[in-house]
């Protein structure tokens, strides 16, 4: 069906434009999630159901939750409740809800109709993708695993250093009790880690 | 791309980067659907893994920047002193 493709493309473009022009981060995140769901629907329509599932699970499920946790982490404080109250005004969520309702209507239409009704091209299923990925692209899988390991180690390193520095800034007494070797306030973060286990 | 050029907030820059990677992956998958091959979807899975690694490191850097300078403006860190 052609019009399903064009409708979800229009939703994706509109949601992305709204995402770029928002001023608050949470509103932009809502529009970005709608845009990713619209792209997943495009993938399903053009005959790539495996990639559509990956888009929903990993992009809209994992990466956007990561963004959301970072936004929440930056708003820890006394004013957090007021700020979140101002985020929940109806003007904030009406636009994403309308765009998502269009996508839900498309999905319901495809579910109600016949099984192969909403497809434009030939379907390339997960089996063919897996055969191609673990056949000629095996070295790419290995490289992707090394890249993910590098990302894990880098993110752990950056987060660990920041955590110790923030802790030694906030409460000095607790720090001196925990690590008696660290003498004075000007001690570098991480220099007292030699005695500690991890 | 416009978001990457216009916005000075690091969080918006990372989100625009996600949109750009997603657009590249969409182009790959549409090409795969046009030619009836599975190779484009494989490349999209690689782009997905790369985006996950990139956003984890980017968000760790963002938190570090926020705790050190109290802001997300990337013009603050344009003066690196080594």
Coordinates of C-alpha atoms in Angstrom, one line a residue:
Chain A
X1 CA 0.0 0.0 0.0
X2 CA 1.5 3.3 -1.1
X3 CA -0.4 5.6 1.1
X4 CA 0.7 3.9 4.3
X5 CA 4.3 4.5 3.3
X6 CA 3.6 8.2 2.5
X7 CA 1.6 8.8 5.6
X8 CA 4.3 7.4 7.9
X9 CA 7.0 9.3 6.0
X10 CA 5.0 12.5 6.6
X11 CA 4.7 11.7 10.3
X12 CA 8.5 11.0 10.5
X13 CA 9.4 14.3 8.7
X14 CA 7.0 16.3 10.8
X15 CA 8.2 14.7 14.1
X16 CA 11.8 15.3 13.2
X17 CA 11.2 18.9 12.3
X18 CA 9.4 19.5 15.6
X19 CA 12.2 17.7 17.4
X20 CA 14.9 20.0 16.0
X21 CA 12.9 23.2 16.8
X22 CA 11.9 22.4 20.4
X23 CA 13.5 24.3 23.2
X24 CA 13.1 21.8 26.1
X25 CA 14.9 18.5 26.0
X26 CA 12.0 16.3 27.1
X27 CA 9.7 17.7 24.4
X28 CA 12.3 17.0 21.8
X29 CA 12.7 13.5 23.1
X30 CA 9.0 12.8 22.8
X31 CA 9.1 13.9 19.2
X32 CA 12.2 11.9 18.5
X33 CA 10.6 8.7 19.8
X34 CA 7.6 9.3 17.5
X35 CA 10.0 9.9 14.6
X36 CA 11.8 6.6 15.3
X37 CA 8.5 4.7 15.6
X38 CA 7.4 6.2 12.2
X39 CA 10.7 5.1 10.6
X40 CA 10.1 1.6 12.1
X41 CA 6.7 1.5 10.4
X42 CA 8.3 2.6 7.1
X43 CA 10.7 -0.4 7.5
X44 CA 7.8 -2.7 8.0
X45 CA 5.9 -1.4 5.0
X46 CA 8.8 -1.7 2.6
X47 CA 9.4 -5.3 3.6
X48 CA 12.0 -5.4 6.4
X49 CA 10.2 -6.6 9.5
X50 CA 13.3 -7.7 11.4
X51 CA 14.9 -4.2 11.1
X52 CA 11.6 -2.7 12.1
X53 CA 11.6 -4.7 15.3
X54 CA 15.2 -3.8 16.0
X55 CA 14.4 -0.1 15.5
X56 CA 11.6 -0.2 18.0
X57 CA 13.5 -2.3 20.6
X58 CA 17.0 -0.8 20.4
X59 CA 16.5 2.8 19.2
X60 CA 13.1 3.7 20.7
X61 CA 13.5 1.3 23.6
X62 CA 17.1 1.4 24.8
X63 CA 18.8 4.5 23.4
X64 CA 15.9 6.8 24.1
X65 CA 15.6 5.5 27.6
X66 CA 19.3 6.3 28.0
X67 CA 18.6 9.9 26.9
X68 CA 15.7 10.1 29.3
X69 CA 17.7 8.9 32.2
X70 CA 20.4 11.5 31.5
X71 CA 17.7 14.3 31.3
X72 CA 16.4 13.1 34.6
X73 CA 19.9 13.0 36.1
X74 CA 20.5 16.6 35.2
X75 CA 17.3 17.7 37.0
X76 CA 18.0 16.2 40.4
X77 CA 17.4 19.0 43.0
X78 CA 14.9 21.0 44.8
X79 CA 13.2 22.5 41.8
X80 CA 12.8 19.1 40.0
X81 CA 9.1 18.7 41.0
X82 CA 8.2 22.2 39.7
X83 CA 10.1 21.6 36.5
X84 CA 8.4 18.3 35.9
X85 CA 5.1 19.9 36.6
X86 CA 5.7 22.5 33.9
X87 CA 6.7 19.7 31.5
X88 CA 3.4 18.0 31.9
X89 CA 1.3 20.8 30.5
X90 CA -1.1 19.7 27.8
X91 CA 0.7 21.8 25.1
X92 CA 3.7 19.5 25.6
X93 CA 2.2 16.2 24.9
X94 CA -0.7 16.9 22.5
X95 CA 1.6 17.0 19.4
X96 CA 3.4 13.7 20.0
X97 CA 0.1 12.0 21.0
X98 CA -1.6 13.1 17.7
X99 CA 1.4 11.9 15.6
X100 CA 1.5 8.6 17.5
X101 CA -2.2 8.1 17.1
X102 CA -1.8 8.3 13.3
X103 CA 0.9 5.6 13.6
X104 CA -1.4 3.4 15.8
X105 CA -4.2 3.8 13.3
X106 CA -1.9 2.6 10.5
X107 CA -0.8 -0.4 12.6
X108 CA -4.4 -1.3 13.4
X109 CA -5.3 -1.0 9.7
X110 CA -2.5 -3.4 8.8
X111 CA -3.5 -5.8 11.5
X112 CA -7.2 -5.8 10.6
X113 CA -6.5 -6.2 6.9
X114 CA -4.9 -9.3 5.2
X115 CA -1.5 -10.5 6.2
X116 CA 0.4 -9.3 3.1
X117 CA -1.7 -6.2 2.5
X118 CA 0.6 -3.5 3.8
X119 CA 3.8 -4.6 2.0
X120 CA 5.1 -2.7 -1.0
X121 CA 8.0 -4.9 -2.0
X122 CA 9.2 -8.5 -1.4
X123 CA 9.8 -9.3 2.2
X124 CA 13.3 -10.0 3.4
X125 CA 12.9 -11.9 6.6
X126 CA 15.2 -12.4 9.5
X127 CA 16.5 -15.7 8.1
X128 CA 18.0 -14.1 5.1
X129 CA 19.4 -11.3 7.1
X130 CA 21.0 -13.7 9.5
X131 CA 22.5 -15.8 6.7
X132 CA 24.0 -12.7 5.1
X133 CA 25.3 -11.3 8.4
X134 CA 27.0 -14.5 9.7
X135 CA 28.2 -15.4 6.2
X136 CA 30.1 -12.8 4.2
X137 CA 29.8 -10.1 6.9
X138 CA 31.3 -12.1 9.8
X139 CA 34.3 -9.8 10.2
X140 CA 31.9 -6.9 10.5
X141 CA 30.1 -8.6 13.4
X142 CA 33.5 -9.1 15.1
X143 CA 34.4 -5.4 14.5
X144 CA 31.0 -4.3 15.9
X145 CA 31.6 -6.4 19.0
X146 CA 35.0 -4.8 19.5
X147 CA 33.4 -1.3 19.0
X148 CA 30.7 -2.1 21.6
X149 CA 33.4 -3.3 24.1
X150 CA 35.3 0.0 23.5
X151 CA 32.1 2.0 24.1
X152 CA 31.5 0.1 27.3
X153 CA 35.0 0.6 28.7
X154 CA 35.0 4.3 27.7
X155 CA 31.6 5.0 29.3
X156 CA 32.6 3.2 32.4
X157 CA 35.8 5.1 32.7
X158 CA 34.2 8.5 32.2
X159 CA 31.4 7.7 34.6
X160 CA 33.7 6.3 37.3
X161 CA 36.0 9.4 37.4
X162 CA 33.1 11.8 37.5
X163 CA 31.4 9.9 40.3
X164 CA 34.5 9.9 42.6
X165 CA 35.1 13.6 42.0
X166 CA 31.5 14.6 42.8
X167 CA 31.5 12.5 45.9
X168 CA 34.7 14.0 47.2
X169 CA 33.4 17.5 46.5
X170 CA 30.0 17.1 48.3
X171 CA 30.8 15.7 51.7
X172 CA 34.4 15.9 52.9
X173 CA 33.9 14.1 56.2
X174 CA 32.5 11.0 54.6
X175 CA 35.4 10.9 52.2
X176 CA 38.0 11.2 54.9
X177 CA 36.3 8.5 56.9
X178 CA 36.2 6.2 53.9
X179 CA 39.7 6.7 52.7
X180 CA 42.0 7.9 55.4
X181 CA 45.0 8.0 53.1
X182 CA 43.7 11.0 51.1
X183 CA 45.2 14.0 52.8
X184 CA 43.6 17.4 52.3
X185 CA 41.1 18.8 49.8
X186 CA 43.4 19.2 46.9
X187 CA 44.1 15.5 46.5
X188 CA 43.5 14.4 42.9
X189 CA 40.5 12.2 42.3
X190 CA 41.6 8.7 41.8
X191 CA 44.9 8.9 43.6
X192 CA 43.4 7.3 46.7
X193 CA 42.3 4.3 44.7
X194 CA 45.5 2.4 45.0
X195 CA 44.5 0.8 48.3
X196 CA 40.9 0.2 47.3
X197 CA 40.0 -3.1 45.7
X198 CA 38.3 -2.2 42.4
Chain B
X1 CA 22.0 18.2 10.1
X2 CA 20.4 21.5 10.7
X3 CA 20.0 20.6 14.3
X4 CA 23.7 19.7 14.5
X5 CA 24.6 23.1 12.9
X6 CA 22.2 25.4 14.7
X7 CA 21.9 24.1 18.3
X8 CA 24.6 24.7 20.9
X9 CA 23.2 22.3 23.4
X10 CA 25.1 19.1 23.6
X11 CA 22.0 17.0 24.3
X12 CA 20.3 18.3 21.1
X13 CA 23.5 17.7 19.2
X14 CA 23.5 14.1 20.2
X15 CA 19.8 13.7 19.3
X16 CA 20.4 15.3 15.9
X17 CA 23.3 12.8 15.4
X18 CA 20.9 10.0 16.1
X19 CA 18.5 11.4 13.5
X20 CA 21.4 11.6 10.9
X21 CA 22.5 8.0 11.6
X22 CA 18.9 6.9 11.4
X23 CA 18.5 8.6 8.0
X24 CA 21.6 6.8 6.7
X25 CA 20.2 3.5 7.9
X26 CA 16.9 4.2 6.3
X27 CA 18.6 4.8 3.0
X28 CA 20.4 1.5 3.3
X29 CA 17.3 -0.4 4.1
X30 CA 15.3 1.2 1.2
X31 CA 18.1 0.3 -1.2
X32 CA 18.1 -3.3 0.1
X33 CA 14.3 -3.4 -0.4
X34 CA 14.7 -2.0 -4.0
X35 CA 17.3 -4.6 -5.0
X36 CA 15.8 -7.5 -3.0
X37 CA 19.0 -8.1 -1.2
X38 CA 19.6 -8.5 2.6
X39 CA 22.9 -6.7 2.7
X40 CA 21.4 -3.3 3.4
X41 CA 19.7 -4.6 6.5
X42 CA 23.0 -6.0 7.7
X43 CA 24.6 -2.6 7.3
X44 CA 21.7 -1.1 9.3
X45 CA 22.4 -3.5 12.1
X46 CA 26.0 -2.3 12.1
X47 CA 24.9 1.3 12.2
X48 CA 22.6 0.4 15.1
X49 CA 25.6 -1.0 17.1
X50 CA 27.7 2.0 16.2
X51 CA 25.0 4.4 17.4
X52 CA 24.6 2.5 20.7
X53 CA 28.3 2.7 21.4
X54 CA 28.5 6.4 20.3
X55 CA 25.6 7.5 22.4
X56 CA 26.8 5.7 25.5
X57 CA 30.2 7.5 25.3
X58 CA 28.6 10.8 24.3
X59 CA 26.2 10.8 27.2
X60 CA 29.0 9.9 29.7
X61 CA 30.9 13.0 28.3
X62 CA 27.7 15.0 28.6
X63 CA 27.3 14.2 32.3
X64 CA 31.0 14.9 32.9
X65 CA 30.6 18.3 31.2
X66 CA 27.5 19.1 33.2
X67 CA 29.1 18.3 36.5
X68 CA 32.2 20.2 35.8
X69 CA 30.8 23.4 34.2
X70 CA 27.2 23.3 35.2
X71 CA 26.0 23.9 31.7
X72 CA 25.5 22.0 28.4
X73 CA 26.7 24.8 26.2
X74 CA 29.5 23.4 24.0
X75 CA 31.0 26.8 23.5
X76 CA 32.2 26.6 27.1
X77 CA 34.6 23.8 26.2
X78 CA 35.9 25.4 23.0
X79 CA 38.9 26.7 24.9
X80 CA 40.8 23.6 25.8
X81 CA 44.0 24.1 27.8
X82 CA 45.4 20.7 27.6

